Amino acid sequence: MHPLYQARDRIEAQLLRDFLDRHLVRAVVLGEHLSGAAGGLPADIYPTVWILEDDDLERGRDLLARFQADCARRGSASTWTCSGCGERVEDDFDRCWNCGRERAEPAAGN
């Protein structure tokens, strides 16, 4: 068993584990409930995706790169940048969560 990736939260970890499973790479998520103990544990309490079979490690790394590229592509396509503070905001929102400024309308012809 080998660690593959430390996720930012249990949802990301589970999405990656499911992605690996769809590509026939057996994996588990360990530490997914540690964030509930924040304050009593060291800061390194994020869930980690582990590859179960030694022979799947390299393929798991390749799939991780694909997973991250897909997430980045989706993330950049579904956000806008606030003209007031520069914060990235999800496309579903018409106001910046950070400063409250409304989304600027795109210039004509763009």
mmCIF file of N, CA and C in Angstrom:
data_model
loop_
_atom_site.group_PDB
_atom_site.id
_atom_site.type_symbol
_atom_site.label_atom_id
_atom_site.label_comp_id
_atom_site.label_asym_id
_atom_site.label_seq_id
_atom_site.Cartn_x
_atom_site.Cartn_y
_atom_site.Cartn_z
ATOM 1 N N MET A 1 0.850 -1.171 0.000
ATOM 2 C CA MET A 1 0.000 0.000 0.000
ATOM 3 C C MET A 1 0.899 1.238 0.000
ATOM 4 N N HIS A 2 0.542 2.223 -0.853
ATOM 5 C CA HIS A 2 1.355 3.431 -1.005
ATOM 6 C C HIS A 2 0.477 4.674 -0.994
ATOM 7 N N PRO A 3 0.932 5.754 -0.309
ATOM 8 C CA PRO A 3 0.173 7.005 -0.366
ATOM 9 C C PRO A 3 0.279 7.603 -1.762
ATOM 10 N N LEU A 4 -0.835 8.126 -2.265
ATOM 11 C CA LEU A 4 -0.849 8.739 -3.584
ATOM 12 C C LEU A 4 -1.035 10.240 -3.503
ATOM 13 N N TYR A 5 -2.004 10.685 -2.682
ATOM 14 C CA TYR A 5 -2.367 12.100 -2.712
ATOM 15 C C TYR A 5 -3.034 12.507 -1.412
ATOM 16 N N GLN A 6 -2.634 13.672 -0.891
ATOM 17 C CA GLN A 6 -3.287 14.240 0.279
ATOM 18 C C GLN A 6 -4.285 15.283 -0.213
ATOM 19 N N ALA A 7 -5.560 15.015 -0.012
ATOM 20 C CA ALA A 7 -6.625 15.868 -0.529
ATOM 21 C C ALA A 7 -6.881 17.060 0.392
ATOM 22 N N ARG A 8 -7.559 18.075 -0.138
ATOM 23 C CA ARG A 8 -7.873 19.251 0.678
ATOM 24 C C ARG A 8 -9.066 18.998 1.601
ATOM 25 N N ASP A 9 -9.904 18.000 1.235
ATOM 26 C CA ASP A 9 -11.044 17.650 2.081
ATOM 27 C C ASP A 9 -11.511 16.243 1.702
ATOM 28 N N ARG A 10 -12.461 15.718 2.468
ATOM 29 C CA ARG A 10 -12.896 14.336 2.225
ATOM 30 C C ARG A 10 -13.672 14.186 0.926
ATOM 31 N N ILE A 11 -14.306 15.249 0.447
ATOM 32 C CA ILE A 11 -15.034 15.174 -0.821
ATOM 33 C C ILE A 11 -14.052 14.987 -1.976
ATOM 34 N N GLU A 12 -12.995 15.791 -1.996
ATOM 35 C CA GLU A 12 -11.991 15.641 -3.053
ATOM 36 C C GLU A 12 -11.362 14.246 -3.000
ATOM 37 N N ALA A 13 -11.071 13.769 -1.792
ATOM 38 C CA ALA A 13 -10.475 12.445 -1.636
ATOM 39 C C ALA A 13 -11.399 11.361 -2.188
ATOM 40 N N GLN A 14 -12.685 11.462 -1.889
ATOM 41 C CA GLN A 14 -13.630 10.462 -2.365
ATOM 42 C C GLN A 14 -13.810 10.538 -3.878
ATOM 43 N N LEU A 15 -13.833 11.750 -4.427
ATOM 44 C CA LEU A 15 -13.936 11.890 -5.886
ATOM 45 C C LEU A 15 -12.747 11.234 -6.583
ATOM 46 N N LEU A 16 -11.546 11.444 -6.040
ATOM 47 C CA LEU A 16 -10.357 10.823 -6.620
ATOM 48 C C LEU A 16 -10.423 9.307 -6.478
ATOM 49 N N ARG A 17 -10.823 8.823 -5.306
ATOM 50 C CA ARG A 17 -10.916 7.374 -5.113
ATOM 51 C C ARG A 17 -11.912 6.765 -6.095
ATOM 52 N N ASP A 18 -13.027 7.421 -6.301
ATOM 53 C CA ASP A 18 -14.023 6.933 -7.262
ATOM 54 C C ASP A 18 -13.470 6.959 -8.690
ATOM 55 N N PHE A 19 -12.724 8.006 -9.027
ATOM 56 C CA PHE A 19 -12.100 8.114 -10.346
ATOM 57 C C PHE A 19 -11.120 6.952 -10.571
ATOM 58 N N LEU A 20 -10.304 6.677 -9.567
ATOM 59 C CA LEU A 20 -9.363 5.555 -9.664
ATOM 60 C C LEU A 20 -10.116 4.238 -9.809
ATOM 61 N N ASP A 21 -11.179 4.078 -9.044
ATOM 62 C CA ASP A 21 -11.983 2.856 -9.097
ATOM 63 C C ASP A 21 -12.560 2.638 -10.503
ATOM 64 N N ARG A 22 -13.028 3.705 -11.126
ATOM 65 C CA ARG A 22 -13.576 3.585 -12.489
ATOM 66 C C ARG A 22 -12.504 3.140 -13.486
ATOM 67 N N HIS A 23 -11.245 3.371 -13.141
ATOM 68 C CA HIS A 23 -10.131 2.960 -14.006
ATOM 69 C C HIS A 23 -9.430 1.710 -13.468
ATOM 70 N N LEU A 24 -10.153 0.988 -12.616
ATOM 71 C CA LEU A 24 -9.714 -0.309 -12.092
ATOM 72 C C LEU A 24 -8.427 -0.252 -11.274
ATOM 73 N N VAL A 25 -8.242 0.865 -10.560
ATOM 74 C CA VAL A 25 -7.132 0.993 -9.622
ATOM 75 C C VAL A 25 -7.737 1.016 -8.230
ATOM 76 N N ARG A 26 -7.417 0.008 -7.439
ATOM 77 C CA ARG A 26 -7.973 -0.102 -6.094
ATOM 78 C C ARG A 26 -7.269 0.871 -5.158
ATOM 79 N N ALA A 27 -8.087 1.649 -4.431
ATOM 80 C CA ALA A 27 -7.545 2.657 -3.517
ATOM 81 C C ALA A 27 -8.480 2.814 -2.326
ATOM 82 N N VAL A 28 -7.952 3.384 -1.249
ATOM 83 C CA VAL A 28 -8.746 3.696 -0.061
ATOM 84 C C VAL A 28 -8.416 5.114 0.379
ATOM 85 N N VAL A 29 -9.331 5.691 1.153
ATOM 86 C CA VAL A 29 -9.112 7.006 1.756
ATOM 87 C C VAL A 29 -8.890 6.786 3.242
ATOM 88 N N LEU A 30 -7.782 7.294 3.749
ATOM 89 C CA LEU A 30 -7.478 7.198 5.176
ATOM 90 C C LEU A 30 -7.425 8.597 5.774
ATOM 91 N N GLY A 31 -7.890 8.727 6.999
ATOM 92 C CA GLY A 31 -7.837 10.003 7.709
ATOM 93 C C GLY A 31 -8.948 10.964 7.344
ATOM 94 N N GLU A 32 -10.033 10.459 6.751
ATOM 95 C CA GLU A 32 -11.082 11.369 6.292
ATOM 96 C C GLU A 32 -11.866 12.017 7.424
ATOM 97 N N HIS A 33 -11.792 11.497 8.625
ATOM 98 C CA HIS A 33 -12.554 12.064 9.731
ATOM 99 C C HIS A 33 -11.668 12.807 10.737
ATOM 100 N N LEU A 34 -10.396 12.995 10.419
ATOM 101 C CA LEU A 34 -9.488 13.650 11.361
ATOM 102 C C LEU A 34 -9.756 15.136 11.526
ATOM 103 N N SER A 35 -10.359 15.785 10.539
ATOM 104 C CA SER A 35 -10.584 17.228 10.646
ATOM 105 C C SER A 35 -11.496 17.571 11.820
ATOM 106 N N GLY A 36 -12.280 16.625 12.275
ATOM 107 C CA GLY A 36 -13.130 16.847 13.443
ATOM 108 C C GLY A 36 -12.330 17.016 14.723
ATOM 109 N N ALA A 37 -11.076 16.617 14.711
ATOM 110 C CA ALA A 37 -10.220 16.738 15.890
ATOM 111 C C ALA A 37 -9.275 17.926 15.785
ATOM 112 N N ALA A 38 -9.547 18.832 14.859
ATOM 113 C CA ALA A 38 -8.680 19.997 14.669
ATOM 114 C C ALA A 38 -8.505 20.735 15.988
ATOM 115 N N GLY A 39 -7.306 21.161 16.244
ATOM 116 C CA GLY A 39 -6.979 21.827 17.498
ATOM 117 C C GLY A 39 -6.254 20.900 18.449
ATOM 118 N N GLY A 40 -6.603 19.623 18.433
ATOM 119 C CA GLY A 40 -5.951 18.659 19.301
ATOM 120 C C GLY A 40 -4.906 17.835 18.582
ATOM 121 N N LEU A 41 -4.828 18.004 17.262
ATOM 122 C CA LEU A 41 -3.873 17.259 16.448
ATOM 123 C C LEU A 41 -2.976 18.224 15.680
ATOM 124 N N PRO A 42 -1.866 17.734 15.155
ATOM 125 C CA PRO A 42 -1.043 18.590 14.298
ATOM 126 C C PRO A 42 -1.857 19.083 13.101
ATOM 127 N N ALA A 43 -1.361 20.120 12.437
ATOM 128 C CA ALA A 43 -2.096 20.733 11.321
ATOM 129 C C ALA A 43 -2.235 19.808 10.118
ATOM 130 N N ASP A 44 -1.458 18.767 10.026
ATOM 131 C CA ASP A 44 -1.471 17.857 8.880
ATOM 132 C C ASP A 44 -2.546 16.786 9.072
ATOM 133 N N ILE A 45 -3.817 17.179 8.912
ATOM 134 C CA ILE A 45 -4.924 16.273 9.213
ATOM 135 C C ILE A 45 -5.847 16.069 8.019
ATOM 136 N N TYR A 46 -5.312 16.139 6.834
ATOM 137 C CA TYR A 46 -6.131 16.007 5.635
ATOM 138 C C TYR A 46 -6.226 14.546 5.212
ATOM 139 N N PRO A 47 -7.331 14.177 4.553
ATOM 140 C CA PRO A 47 -7.477 12.785 4.100
ATOM 141 C C PRO A 47 -6.465 12.463 3.005
ATOM 142 N N THR A 48 -6.009 11.232 2.998
ATOM 143 C CA THR A 48 -5.017 10.791 2.027
ATOM 144 C C THR A 48 -5.550 9.588 1.273
ATOM 145 N N VAL A 49 -5.353 9.611 -0.040
ATOM 146 C CA VAL A 49 -5.739 8.496 -0.903
ATOM 147 C C VAL A 49 -4.531 7.571 -1.023
ATOM 148 N N TRP A 50 -4.740 6.301 -0.752
ATOM 149 C CA TRP A 50 -3.685 5.289 -0.805
ATOM 150 C C TRP A 50 -4.012 4.272 -1.888
ATOM 151 N N ILE A 51 -3.004 3.889 -2.645
ATOM 152 C CA ILE A 51 -3.127 2.827 -3.651
ATOM 153 C C ILE A 51 -2.881 1.502 -2.941
ATOM 154 N N LEU A 52 -3.756 0.531 -3.144
ATOM 155 C CA LEU A 52 -3.645 -0.747 -2.436
ATOM 156 C C LEU A 52 -2.596 -1.684 -3.036
ATOM 157 N N GLU A 53 -2.516 -1.752 -4.340
ATOM 158 C CA GLU A 53 -1.611 -2.701 -4.996
ATOM 159 C C GLU A 53 -0.344 -1.996 -5.487
ATOM 160 N N ASP A 54 0.815 -2.568 -5.178
ATOM 161 C CA ASP A 54 2.095 -1.992 -5.608
ATOM 162 C C ASP A 54 2.148 -1.795 -7.120
ATOM 163 N N ASP A 55 1.619 -2.748 -7.858
ATOM 164 C CA ASP A 55 1.676 -2.680 -9.327
ATOM 165 C C ASP A 55 0.826 -1.556 -9.908
ATOM 166 N N ASP A 56 -0.086 -0.996 -9.134
ATOM 167 C CA ASP A 56 -0.967 0.072 -9.620
ATOM 168 C C ASP A 56 -0.451 1.474 -9.325
ATOM 169 N N LEU A 57 0.667 1.592 -8.629
ATOM 170 C CA LEU A 57 1.137 2.907 -8.188
ATOM 171 C C LEU A 57 1.426 3.843 -9.359
ATOM 172 N N GLU A 58 2.153 3.391 -10.346
ATOM 173 C CA GLU A 58 2.493 4.261 -11.477
ATOM 174 C C GLU A 58 1.245 4.675 -12.251
ATOM 175 N N ARG A 59 0.357 3.729 -12.487
ATOM 176 C CA ARG A 59 -0.904 4.050 -13.174
ATOM 177 C C ARG A 59 -1.732 5.011 -12.326
ATOM 178 N N GLY A 60 -1.717 4.833 -11.024
ATOM 179 C CA GLY A 60 -2.418 5.742 -10.121
ATOM 180 C C GLY A 60 -1.875 7.156 -10.222
ATOM 181 N N ARG A 61 -0.570 7.309 -10.325
ATOM 182 C CA ARG A 61 0.037 8.632 -10.488
ATOM 183 C C ARG A 61 -0.389 9.283 -11.802
ATOM 184 N N ASP A 62 -0.435 8.489 -12.861
ATOM 185 C CA ASP A 62 -0.895 9.017 -14.154
ATOM 186 C C ASP A 62 -2.356 9.456 -14.073
ATOM 187 N N LEU A 63 -3.172 8.651 -13.436
ATOM 188 C CA LEU A 63 -4.586 8.996 -13.289
ATOM 189 C C LEU A 63 -4.777 10.215 -12.393
ATOM 190 N N LEU A 64 -3.951 10.353 -11.367
ATOM 191 C CA LEU A 64 -3.995 11.539 -10.508
ATOM 192 C C LEU A 64 -3.725 12.791 -11.336
ATOM 193 N N ALA A 65 -2.738 12.747 -12.210
ATOM 194 C CA ALA A 65 -2.434 13.897 -13.065
ATOM 195 C C ALA A 65 -3.632 14.248 -13.947
ATOM 196 N N ARG A 66 -4.297 13.235 -14.505
ATOM 197 C CA ARG A 66 -5.508 13.469 -15.309
ATOM 198 C C ARG A 66 -6.616 14.080 -14.478
ATOM 199 N N PHE A 67 -6.814 13.540 -13.273
ATOM 200 C CA PHE A 67 -7.848 14.028 -12.361
ATOM 201 C C PHE A 67 -7.609 15.498 -12.032
ATOM 202 N N GLN A 68 -6.366 15.848 -11.703
ATOM 203 C CA GLN A 68 -6.045 17.224 -11.349
ATOM 204 C C GLN A 68 -6.210 18.160 -12.547
ATOM 205 N N ALA A 69 -5.816 17.707 -13.721
ATOM 206 C CA ALA A 69 -5.973 18.526 -14.928
ATOM 207 C C ALA A 69 -7.452 18.762 -15.218
ATOM 208 N N ASP A 70 -8.269 17.730 -15.068
ATOM 209 C CA ASP A 70 -9.717 17.866 -15.278
ATOM 210 C C ASP A 70 -10.320 18.853 -14.280
ATOM 211 N N CYS A 71 -9.908 18.761 -13.026
ATOM 212 C CA CYS A 71 -10.419 19.669 -11.996
ATOM 213 C C CYS A 71 -10.008 21.114 -12.291
ATOM 214 N N ALA A 72 -8.777 21.315 -12.708
ATOM 215 C CA ALA A 72 -8.297 22.665 -13.024
ATOM 216 C C ALA A 72 -9.063 23.239 -14.210
ATOM 217 N N ARG A 73 -9.291 22.417 -15.208
ATOM 218 C CA ARG A 73 -10.021 22.872 -16.397
ATOM 219 C C ARG A 73 -11.456 23.257 -16.018
ATOM 220 N N ARG A 74 -12.107 22.431 -15.207
ATOM 221 C CA ARG A 74 -13.468 22.740 -14.778
ATOM 222 C C ARG A 74 -13.494 23.972 -13.891
ATOM 223 N N GLY A 75 -12.501 24.097 -13.025
ATOM 224 C CA GLY A 75 -12.458 25.234 -12.104
ATOM 225 C C GLY A 75 -12.271 26.558 -12.812
ATOM 226 N N SER A 76 -11.404 26.587 -13.798
ATOM 227 C CA SER A 76 -11.158 27.849 -14.495
ATOM 228 C C SER A 76 -12.320 28.214 -15.401
ATOM 229 N N ALA A 77 -13.048 27.237 -15.884
ATOM 230 C CA ALA A 77 -14.174 27.510 -16.774
ATOM 231 C C ALA A 77 -15.403 27.966 -16.004
ATOM 232 N N SER A 78 -15.470 27.689 -14.709
ATOM 233 C CA SER A 78 -16.685 27.992 -13.967
ATOM 234 C C SER A 78 -16.471 29.074 -12.910
ATOM 235 N N THR A 79 -15.507 29.964 -13.126
ATOM 236 C CA THR A 79 -15.274 31.053 -12.185
ATOM 237 C C THR A 79 -15.105 32.368 -12.940
ATOM 238 N N TRP A 80 -15.232 33.461 -12.211
ATOM 239 C CA TRP A 80 -14.933 34.772 -12.757
ATOM 240 C C TRP A 80 -14.085 35.512 -11.741
ATOM 241 N N THR A 81 -13.375 36.535 -12.199
ATOM 242 C CA THR A 81 -12.485 37.293 -11.333
ATOM 243 C C THR A 81 -13.122 38.643 -11.003
ATOM 244 N N CYS A 82 -13.203 38.945 -9.731
ATOM 245 C CA CYS A 82 -13.790 40.205 -9.281
ATOM 246 C C CYS A 82 -12.904 41.369 -9.709
ATOM 247 N N SER A 83 -13.521 42.392 -10.315
ATOM 248 C CA SER A 83 -12.753 43.562 -10.767
ATOM 249 C C SER A 83 -12.366 44.466 -9.605
ATOM 250 N N GLY A 84 -12.981 44.254 -8.452
ATOM 251 C CA GLY A 84 -12.667 45.082 -7.289
ATOM 252 C C GLY A 84 -11.493 44.579 -6.482
ATOM 253 N N CYS A 85 -11.502 43.285 -6.170
ATOM 254 C CA CYS A 85 -10.460 42.757 -5.281
ATOM 255 C C CYS A 85 -9.621 41.650 -5.910
ATOM 256 N N GLY A 86 -10.014 41.183 -7.120
ATOM 257 C CA GLY A 86 -9.246 40.145 -7.794
ATOM 258 C C GLY A 86 -9.550 38.731 -7.332
ATOM 259 N N GLU A 87 -10.533 38.565 -6.466
ATOM 260 C CA GLU A 87 -10.885 37.236 -5.952
ATOM 261 C C GLU A 87 -11.554 36.400 -7.039
ATOM 262 N N ARG A 88 -11.280 35.078 -7.032
ATOM 263 C CA ARG A 88 -11.962 34.158 -7.947
ATOM 264 C C ARG A 88 -13.297 33.774 -7.309
ATOM 265 N N VAL A 89 -14.384 33.866 -8.093
ATOM 266 C CA VAL A 89 -15.733 33.616 -7.599
ATOM 267 C C VAL A 89 -16.392 32.591 -8.515
ATOM 268 N N GLU A 90 -17.124 31.662 -7.924
ATOM 269 C CA GLU A 90 -17.825 30.657 -8.723
ATOM 270 C C GLU A 90 -18.848 31.332 -9.623
ATOM 271 N N ASP A 91 -19.026 30.763 -10.805
ATOM 272 C CA ASP A 91 -19.874 31.344 -11.833
ATOM 273 C C ASP A 91 -21.338 31.472 -11.409
ATOM 274 N N ASP A 92 -21.766 30.698 -10.427
ATOM 275 C CA ASP A 92 -23.155 30.751 -9.971
ATOM 276 C C ASP A 92 -23.496 32.062 -9.258
ATOM 277 N N PHE A 93 -22.476 32.806 -8.832
ATOM 278 C CA PHE A 93 -22.692 34.012 -8.041
ATOM 279 C C PHE A 93 -22.518 35.268 -8.888
ATOM 280 N N ASP A 94 -23.383 36.269 -8.635
ATOM 281 C CA ASP A 94 -23.303 37.541 -9.340
ATOM 282 C C ASP A 94 -22.613 38.618 -8.518
ATOM 283 N N ARG A 95 -22.291 38.311 -7.266
ATOM 284 C CA ARG A 95 -21.553 39.222 -6.395
ATOM 285 C C ARG A 95 -20.340 38.494 -5.828
ATOM 286 N N CYS A 96 -19.274 39.254 -5.637
ATOM 287 C CA CYS A 96 -18.052 38.703 -5.038
ATOM 288 C C CYS A 96 -18.315 38.390 -3.573
ATOM 289 N N TRP A 97 -17.946 37.215 -3.140
ATOM 290 C CA TRP A 97 -18.134 36.825 -1.748
ATOM 291 C C TRP A 97 -17.188 37.594 -0.831
ATOM 292 N N ASN A 98 -16.069 38.102 -1.381
ATOM 293 C CA ASN A 98 -15.043 38.755 -0.576
ATOM 294 C C ASN A 98 -15.346 40.234 -0.336
ATOM 295 N N CYS A 99 -15.717 40.963 -1.398
ATOM 296 C CA CYS A 99 -15.920 42.410 -1.246
ATOM 297 C C CYS A 99 -17.342 42.861 -1.566
ATOM 298 N N GLY A 100 -18.177 41.983 -2.129
ATOM 299 C CA GLY A 100 -19.563 42.325 -2.406
ATOM 300 C C GLY A 100 -19.815 43.026 -3.728
ATOM 301 N N ARG A 101 -18.771 43.275 -4.495
ATOM 302 C CA ARG A 101 -18.945 43.957 -5.778
ATOM 303 C C ARG A 101 -19.675 43.049 -6.762
ATOM 304 N N GLU A 102 -20.548 43.664 -7.570
ATOM 305 C CA GLU A 102 -21.261 42.906 -8.593
ATOM 306 C C GLU A 102 -20.309 42.516 -9.715
ATOM 307 N N ARG A 103 -20.657 41.410 -10.365
ATOM 308 C CA ARG A 103 -19.877 40.947 -11.504
ATOM 309 C C ARG A 103 -19.961 41.984 -12.626
ATOM 310 N N ALA A 104 -18.805 42.298 -13.203
ATOM 311 C CA ALA A 104 -18.763 43.246 -14.312
ATOM 312 C C ALA A 104 -19.296 42.560 -15.581
ATOM 313 N N GLU A 105 -20.046 43.292 -16.365
ATOM 314 C CA GLU A 105 -20.543 42.769 -17.627
ATOM 315 C C GLU A 105 -19.387 42.718 -18.621
ATOM 316 N N PRO A 106 -19.296 41.659 -19.438
ATOM 317 C CA PRO A 106 -18.229 41.611 -20.436
ATOM 318 C C PRO A 106 -18.386 42.740 -21.451
ATOM 319 N N ALA A 107 -17.268 43.228 -21.966
ATOM 320 C CA ALA A 107 -17.300 44.302 -22.962
ATOM 321 C C ALA A 107 -17.986 43.812 -24.224
ATOM 322 N N ALA A 108 -18.643 44.713 -24.938
ATOM 323 C CA ALA A 108 -19.338 44.348 -26.184
ATOM 324 C C ALA A 108 -18.350 43.778 -27.171
ATOM 325 N N GLY A 109 -18.791 42.729 -27.871
ATOM 326 C CA GLY A 109 -17.949 42.101 -28.885
ATOM 327 C C GLY A 109 -17.082 40.985 -28.352
ATOM 328 N N ASN A 110 -17.077 40.739 -27.019
ATOM 329 C CA ASN A 110 -16.268 39.664 -26.442
ATOM 330 C C ASN A 110 -17.093 38.458 -26.160
#
